[in-house]
Every structure is written in C-alpha cells, then in structure tokens.
Amino acid sequence: GLSTTEPVFGLPAVWIKPADRDQAQLYGYTVVDNSTIIATHISEIIKKHAHELLGRQELQQLLDNLAATCPKVVEELVPSLLNLGTVLHIVKNLLKENVSIRDFRTILETLADFAALTKDPEMLNEFVRQALGRNIVEQYKHEDDTLYLLSMDRNVEEVIAEGIQNSGQESFLAIEPAIAQKILSEIRNGMEKFNQMGTSPVLIASPSIRRHVKKLTERFMPNLAVLSHNEIPPNIKIQSLGVVSQNAC
C-alpha cells in the first residue's frame, strides 16, 4: 500500500486496495474503511470543541436532569456553595482536556465536598479529576491495565513549581522562554516512542503542577494527555517510556 498519516490521530498508516483487506487483517493490521474514518474524524472534532458548545443554558439542563434523581446534590452545591459560572468553568476545563462528564453526579459531589475549602475553579478542577481518575486513565491504558507514559524528573518539576506565580485571582506559569523551549523539546522527543507504538502519548506530573504543565504543552502538543499521580488507580501498572530530564534545564 501507500504510506500515509491517519487523519484523525496523526498515526502512521497505509492506504490499501479493497481486495487486500482480508490479507491485511490476516497479518494483524487494523483495517478501517473510509466511512468509519470520516465518522471518527467528526466525532473527534466534536470532542475537541465540546467545551465551546457548552454554555450556561446547557449546563442548567444537565443540573435539572440530575436534580430529578439526586436533588440534594444539586441543592447543596448551586448556588449555595458555587455559582453557575464557576461550575461551568470547571466543566469546560474537563471537556477541554477530553475528560468525560458522563459521571455528572461524581463531579458535583466532589465539588460539594471541596467547595468549602476553596472557590478557585482551577484547584477544584484538580480535585474533580482525581475523583474521575479511573475513567480518565481508562482511555489511555492498554488491555492488560498497563499505562505507558513519560515522567518528569525532580529537577524539571522544581523549575516549573518555582515558576508558578500567583496574581491573587489566579496562578500562572512564568519561566524563561529558553527553558520552556528545552522542556517542550524533551517532551516532543519522548512522544516519538508513543507514535512508534501507535498509542496516545501521556505525561505524568505532580498534582501541584499538572495544570500548568498542560497549559505549557497544549498549544504545541494538543494531543498530549497530562495526568497527575493522584489520578492513577492502584491497579494500574505504570510503564515509563522515558524521562523529561534535567538536561532540559
């Protein structure tokens, strides 16, 4: 066949003739027809932009639907502990990182548990991610419960942690552009191993810096999933494919 790049996930692929389908499957290749590729592509586009499709009215409908079966959860949270805008901000953050909000009850119960400690939507988002950890990891792990990932050594994590600035209303990452470029380059090099395996790239970071690492990488590597240690269930076997090392700094 003709070498190409699979258009949905950017993985190496080969165009073959319909007559070669059975032989390719016999050799162990995953064979996908054109209509499935198009449907998958549309599905991924919707996922990618889901956070842009959700507004206050749509969120209110989700709350009303849950209130029909779990009224106390909704009554306790909105608007007593958090206003609708804050909850919307958190749900949008989840969707932006391709986290399913199907388990809406767990999301709201987690927010109700931690809203008394902080009203910062970024921090609350991290608490929700930890509660949804099993569902998050499910889309990246292999059938044998192995999660292949890149890790960051202590020196790199310390550089990022020291670069986090707090403006009072929000925190942001401020590190030297040259250092940021070195870190991004190390991560990009590590992602090549995932492409060779045909699996989604995953980077693990400490909970305190996870969201800042994601913001650092999302513009240049939008398909890179950034997980924290607290999101990985105990039954998952971790297999490191590389370390973003101190050479980056």
Backbone as JSON, one array per atom type, in Angstrom:
{
  "sequence": "GLSTTEPVFGLPAVWIKPADRDQAQLYGYTVVDNSTIIATHISEIIKKHAHELLGRQELQQLLDNLAATCPKVVEELVPSLLNLGTVLHIVKNLLKENVSIRDFRTILETLADFAALTKDPEMLNEFVRQALGRNIVEQYKHEDDTLYLLSMDRNVEEVIAEGIQNSGQESFLAIEPAIAQKILSEIRNGMEKFNQMGTSPVLIASPSIRRHVKKLTERFMPNLAVLSHNEIPPNIKIQSLGVVSQNAC",
  "N": [[0.81, -1.2, 0.0], [0.18, 2.41, 0.03], [2.15, 4.58, 1.89], [0.99, 6.71, 4.49], [-0.49, 9.24, 6.61], [-2.63, 8.69, 9.23], [-5.64, 10.46, 9.42], [-7.13, 11.24, 11.7], [-5.91, 10.77, 14.25], [-3.31, 11.19, 13.64], [-1.5, 9.12, 13.23], [0.92, 6.75, 11.88], [0.05, 5.19, 8.81], [-1.34, 3.09, 6.18], [-2.51, 3.22, 2.89], [-4.6, 0.9, 1.3], [-5.72, -1.39, -1.27], [-9.17, -2.36, -1.72], [-9.29, -5.09, -2.27], [-7.17, -6.14, -0.89], [-7.84, -6.26, 1.73], [-8.59, -8.53, 3.38], [-6.19, -9.95, 3.49], [-4.53, -8.11, 4.79], [-5.77, -7.99, 7.32], [-5.31, -10.6, 8.1], [-2.6, -10.5, 8.51], [-2.55, -9.1, 10.82], [-3.08, -6.38, 10.88], [-4.93, -3.39, 11.69], [-7.79, -2.68, 10.04], [-9.53, -0.1, 8.52], [-12.43, 1.3, 7.11], [-13.37, 3.89, 4.7], [-15.71, 5.35, 5.42], [-15.87, 4.92, 8.16], [-13.56, 6.18, 9.02], [-14.2, 8.86, 8.4], [-16.45, 9.25, 10.06], [-15.29, 8.87, 12.57], [-13.5, 10.97, 12.54], [-15.22, 13.21, 12.55], [-16.42, 12.78, 15.02], [-14.19, 13.13, 16.72], [-13.64, 15.81, 16.25], [-15.89, 17.01, 17.37], [-15.51, 16.27, 20.04], [-13.15, 17.67, 20.52], [-13.98, 20.3, 20.44], [-15.98, 20.44, 22.31], [-16.07, 21.86, 24.71], [-16.56, 24.41, 23.84], [-19.12, 24.29, 23.01], [-20.7, 24.08, 25.19], [-22.72, 25.94, 27.28], [-24.17, 28.25, 29.69], [-26.94, 27.71, 29.63], [-27.06, 25.08, 28.64], [-25.62, 23.78, 30.66], [-27.34, 24.23, 32.83], [-29.47, 22.64, 32.06], [-28.3, 20.11, 32.33], [-27.94, 20.11, 35.09], [-30.61, 20.24, 35.93], [-31.55, 17.79, 34.97], [-30.07, 15.98, 36.54], [-31.01, 16.72, 39.03], [-33.52, 15.65, 39.08], [-33.22, 13.03, 39.88], [-31.25, 13.06, 41.85], [-31.7, 15.23, 43.89], [-30.66, 16.5, 46.22], [-27.9, 16.74, 45.9], [-27.59, 18.68, 43.91], [-28.98, 20.82, 45.06], [-27.43, 21.4, 47.32], [-25.06, 22.3, 46.21], [-25.34, 24.31, 44.07], [-27.06, 27.35, 44.2], [-25.65, 27.55, 46.56], [-22.99, 26.87, 47.43], [-21.32, 27.16, 45.17], [-21.44, 29.33, 42.35], [-23.27, 29.31, 39.21], [-21.6, 30.03, 37.1], [-18.99, 29.39, 37.97], [-19.11, 26.58, 38.21], [-19.6, 26.01, 35.54], [-17.19, 26.85, 34.4], [-15.42, 24.92, 35.43], [-16.47, 22.5, 34.39], [-16.15, 23.01, 31.66], [-13.34, 23.07, 31.56], [-12.78, 20.37, 32.06], [-13.91, 19.13, 29.78], [-12.33, 20.31, 27.83], [-9.93, 19.03, 28.16], [-10.54, 16.56, 27.27], [-11.95, 14.96, 29.06], [-14.48, 12.87, 30.11], [-17.78, 13.91, 31.0], [-19.79, 12.34, 31.75], [-20.25, 11.01, 34.15], [-21.77, 12.8, 35.92], [-22.8, 13.14, 38.43], [-20.75, 12.37, 40.24], [-18.95, 14.42, 39.7], [-20.31, 16.72, 40.67], [-20.71, 16.01, 43.35], [-18.08, 15.86, 44.25], [-17.3, 18.53, 43.94], [-19.0, 19.69, 45.81], [-17.92, 18.63, 48.11], [-15.41, 19.85, 48.3], [-15.72, 22.56, 47.9], [-16.02, 24.1, 50.14], [-13.46, 24.42, 50.99], [-12.04, 25.77, 49.0], [-12.62, 28.22, 46.47], [-11.5, 28.41, 44.09], [-11.59, 27.75, 40.75], [-9.69, 26.36, 39.23], [-8.23, 24.81, 41.06], [-10.34, 23.3, 42.11], [-11.01, 21.91, 39.86], [-8.86, 20.14, 39.69], [-9.31, 18.51, 41.92], [-11.69, 17.29, 41.12], [-10.79, 15.88, 38.86], [-9.15, 13.99, 40.12], [-11.08, 12.49, 41.43], [-12.33, 11.41, 39.25], [-10.42, 9.79, 38.25], [-10.17, 7.01, 37.55], [-11.85, 6.76, 35.31], [-10.62, 8.57, 33.6], [-8.06, 7.47, 33.14], [-8.77, 5.14, 31.91], [-9.14, 5.53, 29.15], [-6.6, 5.64, 28.18], [-5.04, 3.49, 29.01], [-3.73, 0.15, 28.39], [-5.06, -3.1, 27.4], [-4.14, -4.89, 29.29], [-4.1, -3.47, 31.61], [-1.93, -1.76, 31.71], [-0.25, 1.3, 31.78], [1.34, 3.34, 29.64], [3.77, 5.85, 29.78], [5.31, 9.15, 29.87], [7.59, 10.52, 32.2], [8.57, 13.12, 34.54], [11.62, 14.37, 35.71], [12.86, 15.24, 39.01], [14.21, 17.68, 39.03], [13.25, 19.12, 36.8], [10.55, 19.34, 37.48], [10.79, 20.91, 39.75], [11.76, 23.3, 38.65], [9.53, 24.11, 37.19], [7.62, 24.32, 39.26], [8.74, 26.38, 40.79], [8.39, 28.42, 39.03], [5.75, 29.1, 39.07], [3.46, 31.64, 39.42], [1.42, 33.68, 41.51], [-1.31, 35.68, 41.07], [-3.22, 36.54, 42.74], [-5.98, 36.34, 41.98], [-5.69, 34.28, 40.19], [-3.37, 31.66, 39.23], [-0.32, 31.43, 37.37], [2.08, 30.26, 34.95], [5.4, 31.25, 34.83], [8.21, 31.08, 33.32], [11.56, 31.18, 32.01], [11.7, 31.74, 28.5], [13.6, 30.26, 27.0], [14.15, 28.07, 28.63], [11.62, 26.94, 28.76], [11.31, 26.16, 26.09], [13.28, 24.19, 25.91], [12.24, 22.26, 27.65], [9.83, 21.64, 26.34], [10.9, 20.59, 23.99], [12.18, 18.27, 24.92], [9.96, 16.83, 25.8], [8.58, 16.53, 23.39], [10.37, 14.93, 21.95], [10.23, 12.62, 23.49], [7.64, 11.84, 22.92], [7.78, 10.57, 20.49], [8.21, 7.87, 20.87], [5.73, 6.94, 21.62], [4.31, 7.29, 19.26], [5.53, 5.36, 17.7], [4.6, 3.08, 18.93], [1.95, 3.3, 18.43], [0.12, 4.39, 20.22], [-1.67, 6.58, 22.48], [-0.05, 9.55, 23.58], [1.12, 10.11, 26.9], [1.81, 12.12, 29.67], [3.13, 12.32, 32.91], [2.78, 14.17, 35.91], [3.46, 15.98, 38.97], [0.73, 16.59, 41.25], [0.48, 19.31, 42.0], [1.55, 20.82, 39.94], [0.43, 19.95, 37.61], [-1.69, 21.12, 36.03], [-0.44, 23.39, 35.09], [1.6, 22.39, 33.55], [0.09, 21.23, 31.55], [-1.04, 23.52, 30.37], [1.27, 24.64, 29.4], [2.0, 22.87, 27.4], [-0.21, 22.52, 25.7], [-0.68, 24.16, 23.46], [1.29, 23.48, 21.61], [1.4, 20.73, 21.63], [-1.32, 19.44, 21.43], [-2.55, 16.93, 21.62], [-1.36, 15.61, 23.67], [-1.82, 13.99, 26.66], [-1.93, 15.05, 29.98], [-1.42, 13.82, 33.06], [-1.91, 13.54, 36.62], [-0.17, 12.12, 39.46], [-2.04, 11.43, 41.38], [-4.28, 10.74, 39.99], [-4.13, 8.22, 38.99], [-5.29, 4.99, 39.31], [-4.76, 2.4, 41.84], [-4.58, -0.17, 40.75], [-3.44, 0.01, 38.29], [-0.76, -0.66, 36.14], [2.27, 0.91, 35.77], [4.3, 1.9, 33.09], [7.19, 3.29, 32.15], [8.18, 5.2, 29.38], [10.16, 6.94, 29.05], [12.02, 9.77, 30.37], [11.61, 13.16, 31.11], [14.26, 15.0, 31.42], [16.77, 16.57, 33.58], [18.48, 17.66, 31.78], [17.04, 19.25, 30.17], [16.95, 21.64, 31.41]],
  "CA": [[0.0, 0.0, 0.0], [0.86, 3.7, 0.04], [2.33, 5.13, 3.23], [0.27, 7.96, 4.72], [-0.73, 9.55, 8.02], [-4.04, 8.56, 9.57], [-6.03, 11.86, 9.6], [-7.81, 11.55, 12.95], [-4.98, 10.81, 15.37], [-1.97, 11.5, 13.17], [-0.64, 7.94, 13.34], [1.35, 6.18, 10.6], [-0.94, 4.29, 8.23], [-1.1, 2.68, 4.8], [-3.67, 3.04, 2.02], [-4.56, -0.37, 0.57], [-6.86, -1.65, -2.14], [-10.19, -3.19, -1.06], [-9.01, -6.52, -2.47], [-6.11, -6.56, 0.03], [-8.34, -6.12, 3.1], [-8.51, -9.8, 4.12], [-4.78, -10.29, 3.7], [-4.02, -7.18, 5.81], [-6.3, -8.44, 8.61], [-4.62, -11.85, 8.4], [-1.28, -10.13, 9.01], [-2.69, -8.44, 12.12], [-3.3, -4.93, 10.76], [-6.26, -2.86, 11.91], [-8.27, -2.16, 8.77], [-10.65, 0.8, 8.72], [-12.93, 1.8, 5.83], [-13.43, 5.35, 4.58], [-16.84, 5.93, 6.15], [-15.54, 4.9, 9.58], [-12.57, 7.25, 9.22], [-14.91, 10.15, 8.39], [-17.29, 9.32, 11.27], [-14.39, 9.04, 13.7], [-12.95, 12.32, 12.43], [-16.27, 14.12, 13.01], [-16.55, 12.56, 16.47], [-13.06, 13.74, 17.39], [-13.79, 17.26, 16.15], [-16.89, 17.39, 18.38], [-14.85, 16.16, 21.34], [-12.15, 18.72, 20.63], [-14.63, 21.6, 20.63], [-17.14, 20.29, 23.2], [-16.09, 22.91, 25.73], [-17.09, 25.61, 23.23], [-20.54, 24.08, 22.76], [-21.41, 24.07, 26.46], [-22.93, 27.25, 27.89], [-24.94, 28.24, 30.94], [-28.23, 27.07, 29.42], [-26.82, 23.63, 28.55], [-25.25, 23.31, 31.99], [-28.55, 24.22, 33.65], [-30.23, 21.45, 31.68], [-27.64, 18.97, 32.97], [-28.26, 20.18, 36.52], [-32.03, 19.9, 36.1], [-31.69, 16.35, 34.75], [-29.56, 15.28, 37.72], [-31.87, 17.06, 40.17], [-34.7, 14.79, 39.05], [-32.91, 11.78, 40.59], [-30.38, 13.35, 43.01], [-31.95, 16.66, 44.14], [-29.85, 17.05, 47.31], [-26.57, 17.07, 45.4], [-27.68, 19.95, 43.2], [-29.42, 21.86, 46.0], [-26.32, 21.76, 48.21], [-23.94, 22.92, 45.5], [-25.67, 25.52, 43.3], [-25.94, 28.31, 44.25], [-25.23, 27.73, 47.95], [-21.53, 26.8, 47.56], [-20.69, 27.69, 43.95], [-22.4, 29.86, 41.39], [-23.34, 28.55, 37.96], [-20.44, 30.36, 36.27], [-17.82, 28.63, 38.44], [-19.31, 25.19, 37.82], [-19.42, 25.97, 34.09], [-15.74, 26.96, 34.14], [-14.81, 23.63, 35.76], [-16.92, 21.5, 33.42], [-15.48, 23.34, 30.4], [-11.95, 22.62, 31.69], [-12.77, 18.92, 31.91], [-14.16, 18.81, 28.37], [-11.21, 20.77, 27.03], [-8.87, 18.03, 28.26], [-11.1, 15.29, 26.81], [-12.44, 14.18, 30.2], [-15.92, 12.68, 30.0], [-18.59, 14.41, 32.13], [-20.95, 11.45, 31.86], [-20.49, 10.77, 35.58], [-22.01, 14.16, 36.39], [-23.05, 13.1, 39.88], [-19.45, 12.39, 40.94], [-18.38, 15.76, 39.54], [-20.98, 17.65, 41.58], [-20.46, 15.61, 44.74], [-16.71, 16.26, 44.57], [-17.31, 19.98, 44.1], [-19.66, 19.98, 47.09], [-17.01, 18.24, 49.2], [-14.22, 20.7, 48.38], [-16.03, 23.98, 47.71], [-15.84, 24.79, 51.42], [-12.03, 24.66, 51.18], [-11.56, 26.74, 48.02], [-13.54, 28.59, 45.38], [-10.66, 28.51, 42.9], [-12.04, 26.71, 39.81], [-8.56, 25.54, 38.77], [-7.95, 23.82, 42.11], [-11.49, 22.41, 42.18], [-10.89, 21.05, 38.69], [-7.91, 19.07, 40.0], [-9.99, 17.58, 42.83], [-12.64, 16.52, 40.31], [-10.01, 14.95, 38.05], [-8.72, 12.89, 40.97], [-12.25, 11.65, 41.67], [-12.65, 10.74, 37.98], [-9.17, 9.2, 37.77], [-10.34, 5.7, 36.9], [-12.41, 6.98, 33.98], [-9.63, 9.28, 32.79], [-6.99, 6.54, 32.76], [-9.36, 4.07, 31.1], [-8.99, 5.78, 27.72], [-5.18, 5.61, 27.8], [-4.38, 2.24, 29.41], [-3.87, -1.0, 27.5], [-5.98, -4.12, 27.9], [-3.56, -5.56, 30.46], [-4.05, -2.45, 32.67], [-0.64, -1.07, 31.71], [-0.3, 2.68, 31.3], [2.64, 3.8, 29.17], [3.82, 7.3, 29.97], [6.55, 9.89, 30.12], [7.64, 11.15, 33.52], [9.43, 14.29, 34.64], [12.49, 14.21, 36.87], [12.61, 16.2, 40.08], [14.76, 18.99, 38.71], [12.33, 19.79, 35.88], [9.34, 19.67, 38.22], [11.1, 22.03, 40.63], [11.84, 24.5, 37.82], [8.15, 24.51, 36.88], [6.97, 24.74, 40.51], [9.28, 27.69, 41.18], [7.95, 29.42, 38.07], [4.32, 29.38, 39.22], [3.2, 32.92, 40.06], [0.03, 33.86, 41.93], [-1.72, 37.07, 40.93], [-4.3, 36.82, 43.67], [-7.19, 35.71, 41.47], [-5.33, 33.06, 39.5], [-1.95, 31.39, 39.15], [0.14, 31.22, 36.0], [3.46, 29.79, 34.86], [6.31, 32.25, 34.27], [9.59, 30.62, 33.27], [12.28, 31.75, 30.87], [11.33, 31.1, 27.22], [14.6, 29.28, 26.57], [13.94, 26.86, 29.44], [10.35, 26.36, 28.31], [11.56, 25.51, 24.81], [14.03, 22.96, 26.17], [11.31, 21.29, 28.24], [8.93, 21.21, 25.26], [11.67, 19.76, 23.07], [12.36, 16.97, 25.57], [8.67, 16.15, 25.78], [8.29, 16.17, 21.99], [11.22, 13.79, 21.62], [9.68, 11.45, 24.18], [6.38, 11.43, 22.29], [8.06, 9.73, 19.32], [8.09, 6.45, 21.26], [4.3, 6.61, 21.61], [3.93, 7.17, 17.86], [6.03, 4.07, 17.23], [3.74, 2.04, 19.5], [0.58, 3.52, 18.0], [-0.69, 4.65, 21.39], [-1.79, 8.0, 22.81], [1.01, 9.99, 24.49], [0.71, 10.51, 28.25], [2.86, 12.67, 30.51], [2.7, 12.37, 34.3], [3.39, 15.26, 36.67], [2.95, 16.13, 40.33], [-0.58, 17.25, 41.26], [0.57, 20.76, 42.19], [1.97, 21.49, 38.71], [-0.16, 19.28, 36.44], [-2.45, 22.01, 35.15], [0.47, 24.34, 34.47], [2.29, 21.63, 32.5], [-0.87, 21.1, 30.45], [-1.13, 24.81, 29.69], [2.54, 24.85, 28.71], [2.12, 21.97, 26.24], [-1.42, 22.33, 24.9], [-0.63, 24.87, 22.18], [2.22, 22.83, 20.71], [1.12, 19.29, 21.62], [-2.69, 19.35, 21.96], [-2.96, 15.54, 21.84], [-0.65, 15.07, 24.83], [-2.58, 13.95, 27.92], [-1.1, 15.29, 31.16], [-2.09, 13.27, 34.24], [-1.18, 13.65, 37.88], [0.0, 10.84, 40.17], [-3.25, 11.15, 42.16], [-5.36, 10.32, 39.11], [-3.88, 6.86, 38.53], [-5.77, 4.0, 40.28], [-3.71, 1.5, 42.32], [-4.47, -1.42, 39.98], [-2.8, 0.29, 37.01], [0.68, -0.89, 36.06], [2.9, 2.02, 35.05], [5.48, 1.57, 32.32], [7.77, 4.53, 31.66], [8.83, 5.17, 28.06], [11.2, 7.97, 29.03], [12.01, 10.79, 31.43], [11.98, 14.52, 30.76], [15.33, 15.07, 32.4], [17.36, 17.86, 33.94], [19.18, 18.2, 30.62], [16.19, 20.25, 29.57], [17.11, 22.89, 32.13]],
  "C": [[0.85, 1.25, 0.0], [0.94, 4.23, 1.46], [1.63, 6.47, 3.35], [0.2, 8.21, 6.23], [-2.23, 9.49, 8.28], [-4.55, 9.93, 10.02], [-6.63, 12.21, 10.95], [-6.81, 11.74, 14.09], [-3.53, 11.06, 14.95], [-1.0, 10.35, 13.25], [-0.22, 7.44, 11.96], [0.32, 5.17, 10.09], [-0.57, 3.98, 6.79], [-2.44, 2.59, 4.07], [-3.52, 1.71, 1.29], [-5.78, -0.48, -0.33], [-7.87, -2.52, -1.4], [-9.9, -4.69, -1.16], [-7.97, -7.05, -1.49], [-6.56, -6.56, 1.5], [-8.15, -7.4, 3.91], [-7.07, -10.16, 4.43], [-4.18, -9.4, 4.79], [-4.49, -7.6, 7.2], [-5.61, -9.73, 9.05], [-3.24, -11.57, 8.99], [-1.34, -9.35, 10.32], [-2.88, -6.93, 12.07], [-4.74, -4.58, 11.15], [-6.71, -2.19, 10.62], [-9.54, -1.34, 9.0], [-11.11, 1.33, 7.36], [-13.12, 3.31, 5.87], [-14.53, 5.97, 5.43], [-16.56, 5.96, 7.66], [-14.53, 5.98, 9.92], [-13.27, 8.6, 9.32], [-15.74, 10.31, 9.66], [-16.43, 9.55, 12.51], [-13.82, 10.45, 13.73], [-13.96, 13.35, 12.95], [-16.43, 14.01, 14.52], [-15.42, 13.25, 17.24], [-13.12, 15.28, 17.34], [-14.79, 17.76, 17.19], [-16.28, 17.34, 19.77], [-13.89, 17.33, 21.57], [-12.77, 20.07, 20.96], [-15.83, 21.53, 21.57], [-17.23, 21.41, 24.22], [-16.63, 24.23, 25.17], [-18.6, 25.51, 23.01], [-21.37, 24.14, 24.03], [-21.49, 25.48, 27.02], [-23.77, 27.12, 29.14], [-26.28, 27.52, 30.78], [-28.08, 25.55, 29.36], [-26.44, 23.04, 29.91], [-26.47, 23.23, 32.91], [-29.42, 23.01, 33.33], [-29.64, 20.19, 32.3], [-27.96, 18.94, 34.46], [-29.71, 19.78, 36.78], [-32.25, 18.4, 35.93], [-31.21, 15.56, 35.96], [-30.44, 15.52, 38.93], [-33.12, 16.19, 40.23], [-34.47, 13.5, 39.83], [-32.07, 12.0, 41.85], [-30.53, 14.83, 43.4], [-31.03, 17.27, 45.2], [-28.47, 17.48, 46.83], [-26.58, 18.45, 44.74], [-28.04, 21.08, 44.15], [-28.27, 22.33, 46.89], [-25.26, 22.58, 47.5], [-24.27, 24.27, 44.88], [-27.01, 26.08, 43.77], [-25.34, 28.48, 45.65], [-23.71, 27.79, 48.1], [-20.81, 27.42, 46.37], [-21.76, 28.25, 43.04], [-22.3, 29.09, 40.08], [-22.12, 28.8, 37.09], [-19.2, 29.58, 36.66], [-17.93, 27.16, 38.04], [-19.11, 25.04, 36.31], [-17.94, 26.01, 33.72], [-15.06, 25.61, 34.36], [-15.19, 22.57, 34.74], [-16.28, 21.75, 32.05], [-14.03, 22.88, 30.43], [-11.84, 21.11, 31.49], [-12.93, 18.53, 30.44], [-12.98, 19.2, 27.5], [-10.06, 19.78, 27.04], [-9.4, 16.63, 27.96], [-11.49, 14.37, 27.96], [-13.96, 14.09, 30.09], [-16.63, 13.24, 31.23], [-19.83, 13.55, 32.3], [-21.28, 11.15, 33.32], [-20.68, 12.13, 36.27], [-22.24, 14.21, 37.9], [-21.75, 13.15, 40.66], [-18.81, 13.76, 40.85], [-18.98, 16.72, 40.55], [-20.72, 17.29, 43.03], [-19.04, 15.99, 45.17], [-16.62, 17.76, 44.78], [-17.94, 20.38, 45.43], [-18.74, 19.66, 48.26], [-15.9, 19.26, 49.39], [-14.49, 22.2, 48.23], [-15.89, 24.78, 49.0], [-14.38, 25.14, 51.67], [-11.51, 25.74, 50.24], [-12.65, 27.02, 47.0], [-12.78, 28.73, 44.07], [-11.05, 27.4, 41.92], [-10.91, 25.82, 39.32], [-8.23, 24.45, 39.79], [-9.1, 22.82, 42.21], [-11.47, 21.44, 41.0], [-9.95, 19.88, 38.96], [-8.52, 18.05, 40.95], [-10.98, 16.69, 42.07], [-11.91, 15.49, 39.46], [-9.56, 13.75, 38.88], [-9.88, 11.93, 41.24], [-12.62, 10.85, 40.42], [-11.46, 9.96, 37.43], [-9.34, 7.89, 37.04], [-10.88, 5.85, 35.48], [-11.41, 7.67, 33.06], [-8.58, 8.3, 32.25], [-7.51, 5.46, 31.82], [-9.11, 4.28, 29.61], [-7.55, 5.71, 27.24], [-4.5, 4.29, 28.12], [-4.6, 1.17, 28.36], [-4.74, -2.06, 28.16], [-5.46, -4.84, 29.14], [-3.39, -4.6, 31.63], [-2.67, -1.79, 32.8], [-0.81, 0.32, 31.1], [1.12, 3.1, 30.93], [2.68, 5.32, 29.23], [5.24, 7.84, 29.99], [6.46, 10.46, 31.53], [8.6, 12.32, 33.49], [10.33, 14.12, 35.86], [12.31, 15.4, 37.82], [13.08, 17.6, 39.72], [13.81, 19.78, 37.81], [11.06, 20.21, 36.62], [9.59, 20.85, 39.16], [11.19, 23.34, 39.86], [10.43, 25.02, 37.52], [7.46, 25.03, 38.13], [7.44, 26.12, 40.94], [8.82, 28.8, 40.25], [6.47, 29.77, 38.16], [4.13, 30.68, 40.02], [1.71, 33.04, 40.38], [-0.32, 35.33, 41.89], [-2.8, 37.48, 41.9], [-5.58, 36.13, 43.24], [-6.89, 34.39, 40.77], [-3.82, 32.88, 39.52], [-1.57, 31.13, 37.71], [1.62, 30.85, 36.04], [4.31, 30.85, 34.17], [7.74, 31.72, 34.38], [10.25, 31.18, 32.02], [11.92, 31.0, 29.58], [12.31, 30.03, 26.77], [14.44, 27.97, 27.32], [12.66, 26.16, 29.01], [10.54, 25.6, 27.0], [12.32, 24.2, 24.99], [13.11, 21.86, 26.73], [10.37, 20.74, 27.17], [9.64, 20.29, 24.28], [11.88, 18.36, 23.63], [11.07, 16.16, 25.53], [8.35, 15.67, 24.37], [9.13, 14.97, 21.54], [10.69, 12.51, 22.26], [8.4, 10.94, 23.54], [6.6, 10.54, 21.07], [7.89, 8.25, 19.64], [6.62, 6.02, 21.27], [3.81, 6.44, 20.17], [4.35, 5.82, 17.29], [5.17, 2.91, 17.72], [2.3, 2.17, 19.04], [-0.36, 3.75, 19.16], [-0.68, 6.14, 21.73], [-0.7, 8.41, 23.8], [0.46, 10.51, 25.81], [1.93, 10.99, 29.01], [2.33, 12.75, 31.93], [3.48, 13.45, 35.03], [2.8, 15.29, 38.07], [1.63, 16.9, 40.31], [-0.5, 18.77, 41.31], [0.94, 21.51, 40.91], [1.27, 20.95, 37.47], [-0.83, 20.28, 35.5], [-1.55, 23.02, 34.45], [1.28, 23.66, 33.36], [1.37, 21.48, 31.3], [-0.97, 22.4, 29.67], [0.13, 25.1, 28.89], [2.59, 24.07, 27.4], [0.95, 22.02, 25.28], [-1.38, 23.04, 23.56], [0.2, 24.1, 21.16], [1.96, 21.32, 20.57], [-0.28, 19.04, 22.18], [-3.15, 17.93, 22.27], [-2.26, 14.89, 23.03], [-1.54, 15.15, 26.06], [-1.6, 14.14, 29.08], [-1.89, 14.86, 32.39], [-1.25, 13.54, 35.48], [-1.09, 12.27, 38.53], [-1.3, 10.45, 40.88], [-4.41, 10.66, 41.3], [-5.24, 8.85, 38.7], [-4.32, 5.85, 39.6], [-4.67, 3.0, 40.66], [-3.55, 0.22, 41.5], [-3.74, -1.23, 38.65], [-1.29, 0.07, 37.12], [1.32, 0.19, 35.19], [4.17, 1.55, 34.36], [6.02, 2.86, 31.7], [8.46, 4.32, 30.31], [9.93, 6.22, 27.97], [11.0, 8.97, 30.15], [12.41, 12.13, 30.83], [12.99, 14.95, 31.81], [15.84, 16.48, 32.63], [18.18, 18.46, 32.79], [18.38, 19.3, 29.95], [16.41, 21.62, 30.21], [18.59, 23.21, 32.35]]
}
